[in-house]
mmCIF file of C-alpha atoms in Angstrom:
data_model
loop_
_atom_site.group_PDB
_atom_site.id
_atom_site.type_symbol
_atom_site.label_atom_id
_atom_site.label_comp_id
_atom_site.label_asym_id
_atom_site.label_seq_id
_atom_site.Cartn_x
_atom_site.Cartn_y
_atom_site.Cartn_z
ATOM 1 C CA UNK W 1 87.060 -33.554 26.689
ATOM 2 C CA UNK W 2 90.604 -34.161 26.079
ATOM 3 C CA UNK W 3 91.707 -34.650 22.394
ATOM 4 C CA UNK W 4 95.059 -36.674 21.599
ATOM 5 C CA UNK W 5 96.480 -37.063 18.114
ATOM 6 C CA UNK W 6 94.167 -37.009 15.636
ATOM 7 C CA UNK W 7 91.479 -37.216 17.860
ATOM 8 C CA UNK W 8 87.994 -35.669 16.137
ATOM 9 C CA UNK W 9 84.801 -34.283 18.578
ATOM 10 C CA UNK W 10 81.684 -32.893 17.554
ATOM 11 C CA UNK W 11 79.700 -32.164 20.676
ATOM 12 C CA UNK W 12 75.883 -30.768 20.569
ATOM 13 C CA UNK W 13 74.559 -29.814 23.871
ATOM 14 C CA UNK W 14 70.357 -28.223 23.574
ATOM 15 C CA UNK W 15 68.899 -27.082 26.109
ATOM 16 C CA UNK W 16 65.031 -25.626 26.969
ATOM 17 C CA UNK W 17 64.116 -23.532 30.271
ATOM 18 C CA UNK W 18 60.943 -22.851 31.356
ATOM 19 C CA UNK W 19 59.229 -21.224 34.189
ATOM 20 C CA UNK W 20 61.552 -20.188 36.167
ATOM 21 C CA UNK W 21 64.300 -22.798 35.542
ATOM 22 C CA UNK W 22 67.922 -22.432 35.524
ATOM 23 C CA UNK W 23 70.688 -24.036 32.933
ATOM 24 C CA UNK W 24 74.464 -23.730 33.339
ATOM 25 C CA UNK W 25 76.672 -25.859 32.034
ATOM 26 C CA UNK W 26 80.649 -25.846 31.382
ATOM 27 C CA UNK W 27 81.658 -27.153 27.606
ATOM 28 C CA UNK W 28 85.641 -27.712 28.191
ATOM 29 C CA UNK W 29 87.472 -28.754 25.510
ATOM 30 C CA UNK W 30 91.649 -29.412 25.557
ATOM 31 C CA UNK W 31 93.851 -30.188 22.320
ATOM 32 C CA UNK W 32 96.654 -32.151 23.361
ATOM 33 C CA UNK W 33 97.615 -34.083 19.973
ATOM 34 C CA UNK W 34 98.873 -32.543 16.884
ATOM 35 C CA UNK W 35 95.895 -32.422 13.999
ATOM 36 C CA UNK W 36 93.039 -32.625 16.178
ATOM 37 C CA UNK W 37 89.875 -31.335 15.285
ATOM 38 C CA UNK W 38 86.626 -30.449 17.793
ATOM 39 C CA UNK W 39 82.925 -28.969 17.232
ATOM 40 C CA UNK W 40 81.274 -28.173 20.017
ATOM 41 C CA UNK W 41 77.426 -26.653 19.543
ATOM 42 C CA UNK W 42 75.818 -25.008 22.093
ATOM 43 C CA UNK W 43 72.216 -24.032 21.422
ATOM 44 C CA UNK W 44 69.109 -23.099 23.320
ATOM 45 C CA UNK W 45 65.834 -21.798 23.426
ATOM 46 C CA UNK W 46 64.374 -20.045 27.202
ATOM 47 C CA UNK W 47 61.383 -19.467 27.793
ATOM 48 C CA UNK W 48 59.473 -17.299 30.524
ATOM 49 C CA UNK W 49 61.281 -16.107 33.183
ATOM 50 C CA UNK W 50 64.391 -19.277 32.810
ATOM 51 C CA UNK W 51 68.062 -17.909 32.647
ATOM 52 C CA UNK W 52 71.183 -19.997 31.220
ATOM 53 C CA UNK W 53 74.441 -19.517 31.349
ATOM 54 C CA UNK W 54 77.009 -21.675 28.557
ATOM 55 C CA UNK W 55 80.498 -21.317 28.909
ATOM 56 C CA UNK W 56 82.367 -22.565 26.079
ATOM 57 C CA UNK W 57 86.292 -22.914 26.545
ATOM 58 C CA UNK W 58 89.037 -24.148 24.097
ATOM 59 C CA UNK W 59 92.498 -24.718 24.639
ATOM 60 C CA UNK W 60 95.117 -25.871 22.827
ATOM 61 C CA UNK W 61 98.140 -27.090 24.018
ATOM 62 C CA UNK W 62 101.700 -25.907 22.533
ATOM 63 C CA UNK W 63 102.030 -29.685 21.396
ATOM 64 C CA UNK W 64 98.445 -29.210 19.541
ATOM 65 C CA UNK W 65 99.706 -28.434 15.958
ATOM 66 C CA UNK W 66 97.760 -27.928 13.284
ATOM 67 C CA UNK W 67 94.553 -28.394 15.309
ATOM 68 C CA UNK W 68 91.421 -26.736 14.727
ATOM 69 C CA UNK W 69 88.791 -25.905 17.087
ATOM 70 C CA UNK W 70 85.040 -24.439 16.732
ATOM 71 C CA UNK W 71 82.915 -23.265 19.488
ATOM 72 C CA UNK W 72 79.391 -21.557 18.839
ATOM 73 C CA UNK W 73 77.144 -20.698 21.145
ATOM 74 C CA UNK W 74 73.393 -19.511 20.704
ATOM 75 C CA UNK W 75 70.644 -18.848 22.544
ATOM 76 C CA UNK W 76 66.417 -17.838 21.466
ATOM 77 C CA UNK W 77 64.496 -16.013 24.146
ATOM 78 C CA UNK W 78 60.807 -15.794 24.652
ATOM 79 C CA UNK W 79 59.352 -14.148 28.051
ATOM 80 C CA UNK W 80 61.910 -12.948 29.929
ATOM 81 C CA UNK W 81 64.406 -15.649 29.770
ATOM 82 C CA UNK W 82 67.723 -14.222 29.925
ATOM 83 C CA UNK W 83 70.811 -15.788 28.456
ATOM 84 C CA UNK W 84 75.089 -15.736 28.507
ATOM 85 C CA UNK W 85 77.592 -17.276 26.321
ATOM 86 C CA UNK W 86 80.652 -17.174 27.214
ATOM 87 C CA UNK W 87 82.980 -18.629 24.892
ATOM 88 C CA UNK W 88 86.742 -18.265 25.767
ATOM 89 C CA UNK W 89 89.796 -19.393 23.679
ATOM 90 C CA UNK W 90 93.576 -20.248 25.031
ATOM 91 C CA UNK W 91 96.434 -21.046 22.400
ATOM 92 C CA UNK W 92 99.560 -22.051 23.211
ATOM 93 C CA UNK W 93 100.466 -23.565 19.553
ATOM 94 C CA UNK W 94 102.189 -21.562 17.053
ATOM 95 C CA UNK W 95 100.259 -23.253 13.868
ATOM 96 C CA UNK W 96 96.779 -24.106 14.758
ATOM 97 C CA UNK W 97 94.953 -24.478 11.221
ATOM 98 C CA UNK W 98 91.695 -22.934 12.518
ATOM 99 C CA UNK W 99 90.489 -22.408 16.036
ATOM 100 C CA UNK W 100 87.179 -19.591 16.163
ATOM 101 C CA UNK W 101 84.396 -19.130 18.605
ATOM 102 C CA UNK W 102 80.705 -17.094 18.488
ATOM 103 C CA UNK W 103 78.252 -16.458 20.838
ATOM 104 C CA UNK W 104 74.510 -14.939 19.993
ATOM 105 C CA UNK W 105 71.580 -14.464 21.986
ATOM 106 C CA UNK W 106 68.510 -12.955 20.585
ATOM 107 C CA UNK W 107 64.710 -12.947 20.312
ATOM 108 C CA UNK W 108 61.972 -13.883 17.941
ATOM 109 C CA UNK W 109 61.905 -11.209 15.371
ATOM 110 C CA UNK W 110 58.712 -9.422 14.996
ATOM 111 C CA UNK W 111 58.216 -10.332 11.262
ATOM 112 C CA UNK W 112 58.906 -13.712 12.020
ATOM 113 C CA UNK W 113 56.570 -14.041 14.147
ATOM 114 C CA UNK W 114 54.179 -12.483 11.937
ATOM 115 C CA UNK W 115 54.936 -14.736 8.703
ATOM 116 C CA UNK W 116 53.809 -17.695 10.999
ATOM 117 C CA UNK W 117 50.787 -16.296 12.918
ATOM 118 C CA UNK W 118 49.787 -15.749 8.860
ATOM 119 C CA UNK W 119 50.431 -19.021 8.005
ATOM 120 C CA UNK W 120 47.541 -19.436 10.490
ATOM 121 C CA UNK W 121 49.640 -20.604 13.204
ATOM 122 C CA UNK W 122 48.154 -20.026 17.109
ATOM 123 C CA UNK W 123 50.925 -17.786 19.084
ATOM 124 C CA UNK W 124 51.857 -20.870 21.308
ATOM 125 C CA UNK W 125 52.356 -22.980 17.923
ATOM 126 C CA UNK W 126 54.556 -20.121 16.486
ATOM 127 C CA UNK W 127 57.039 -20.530 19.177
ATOM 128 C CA UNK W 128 57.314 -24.318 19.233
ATOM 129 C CA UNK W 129 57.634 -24.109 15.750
ATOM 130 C CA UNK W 130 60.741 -21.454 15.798
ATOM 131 C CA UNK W 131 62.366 -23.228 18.839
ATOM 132 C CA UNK W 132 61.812 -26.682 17.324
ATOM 133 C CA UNK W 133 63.496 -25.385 14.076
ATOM 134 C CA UNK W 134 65.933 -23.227 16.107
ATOM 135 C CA UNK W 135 67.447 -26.344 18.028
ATOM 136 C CA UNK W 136 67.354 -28.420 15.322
ATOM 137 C CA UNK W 137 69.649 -26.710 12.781
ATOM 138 C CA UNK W 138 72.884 -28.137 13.884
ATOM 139 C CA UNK W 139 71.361 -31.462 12.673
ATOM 140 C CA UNK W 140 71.048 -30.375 9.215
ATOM 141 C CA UNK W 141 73.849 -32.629 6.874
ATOM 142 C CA UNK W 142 72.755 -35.370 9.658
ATOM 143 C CA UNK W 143 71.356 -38.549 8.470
ATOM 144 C CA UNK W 144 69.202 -39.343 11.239
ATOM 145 C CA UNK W 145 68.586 -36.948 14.019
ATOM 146 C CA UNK W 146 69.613 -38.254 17.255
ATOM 147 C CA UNK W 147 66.427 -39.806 19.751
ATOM 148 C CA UNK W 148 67.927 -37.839 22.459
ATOM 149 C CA UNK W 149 65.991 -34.988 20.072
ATOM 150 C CA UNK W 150 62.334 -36.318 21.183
ATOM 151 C CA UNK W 151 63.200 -35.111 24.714
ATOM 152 C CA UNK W 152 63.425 -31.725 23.480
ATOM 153 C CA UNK W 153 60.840 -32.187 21.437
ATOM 154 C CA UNK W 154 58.310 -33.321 24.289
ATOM 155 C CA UNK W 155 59.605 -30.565 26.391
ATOM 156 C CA UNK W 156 58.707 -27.753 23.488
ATOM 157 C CA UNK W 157 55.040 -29.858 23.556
ATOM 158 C CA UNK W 158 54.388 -28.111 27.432
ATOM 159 C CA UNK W 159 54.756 -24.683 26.217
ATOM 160 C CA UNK W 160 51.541 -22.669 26.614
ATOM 161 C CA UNK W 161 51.772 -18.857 24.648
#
């Protein structure tokens, strides 16, 4: 994406691997226009023996003042899905109000997993339950989650522990 003046982005991109599946994608952002302002979200959960790889890249422009930029990147693995985020930054503007990036990948925590399982959840439940609430934290100020979510959602249905 390609922001003039002014211009405002908030991007969320989820993705779910299974089996042996593979995700890569490419999240490109460019500020050309003075006091433009982007969000990009990058969040997944992999499951198995699936791999992803996110790349996350911001520029700004030496025209781009005052812009501000966010990239963050995560990823929750389960199995032996494997994970990169790659965010990169590139600023040519000498007065950018705020441009940061973050990457994480990591795994269900042992105790977590507990405090469901005690909750009387079945190990396949505790997962769907952690990714569901995993993918769907970038929607929390929203008003109305997106129906592009129920895709997910179905997906995290086929998940066997």
């Amino acid at each position: 994406a390609t922001l003039a003046t002014r211009a405002r982005l908030r991007l969320i991109f989820l993705f779910v691997g299974i089996g042996e599946e593979s995700v890569r994608a490419r999240l490109r952002v460019r500020h050309e226009g003075a006091d433009s302002v982007s969000e990009v979200i990058a969040r997944g959960v992999l499951y198995n023996r699936s791999i992803a790889t996110v790349e996350g890249a911001i520029f700004v422009a030496s025209e781009a003042h005052r812009a501000s930029a966010r990239f963050e990147g995560k990823a929750l693995l389960e199995g032996s899905g494997s994970a990169e985020i790659l965010p990169t930054l590139e600023i040519k503007a000498p007065d950018v109000r705020q441009v940061r990036h973050a990457g994480a990948v990591a795994r269900l925590a042992p105790e977590e997993r507990f405090y469901l399982e005690s909750r009387g959840l079945e190990p396949a439940e505790v997962i769907r339950v952690a990714a569901h609430g995993f993918l769907s934290a970038p929607f929390s100020c929203a008003i109305e989650i997106p129906k592009e979510f129920e895709i997910i959602h179905k997906k995290l249905e086929t998940i066997r522990g």
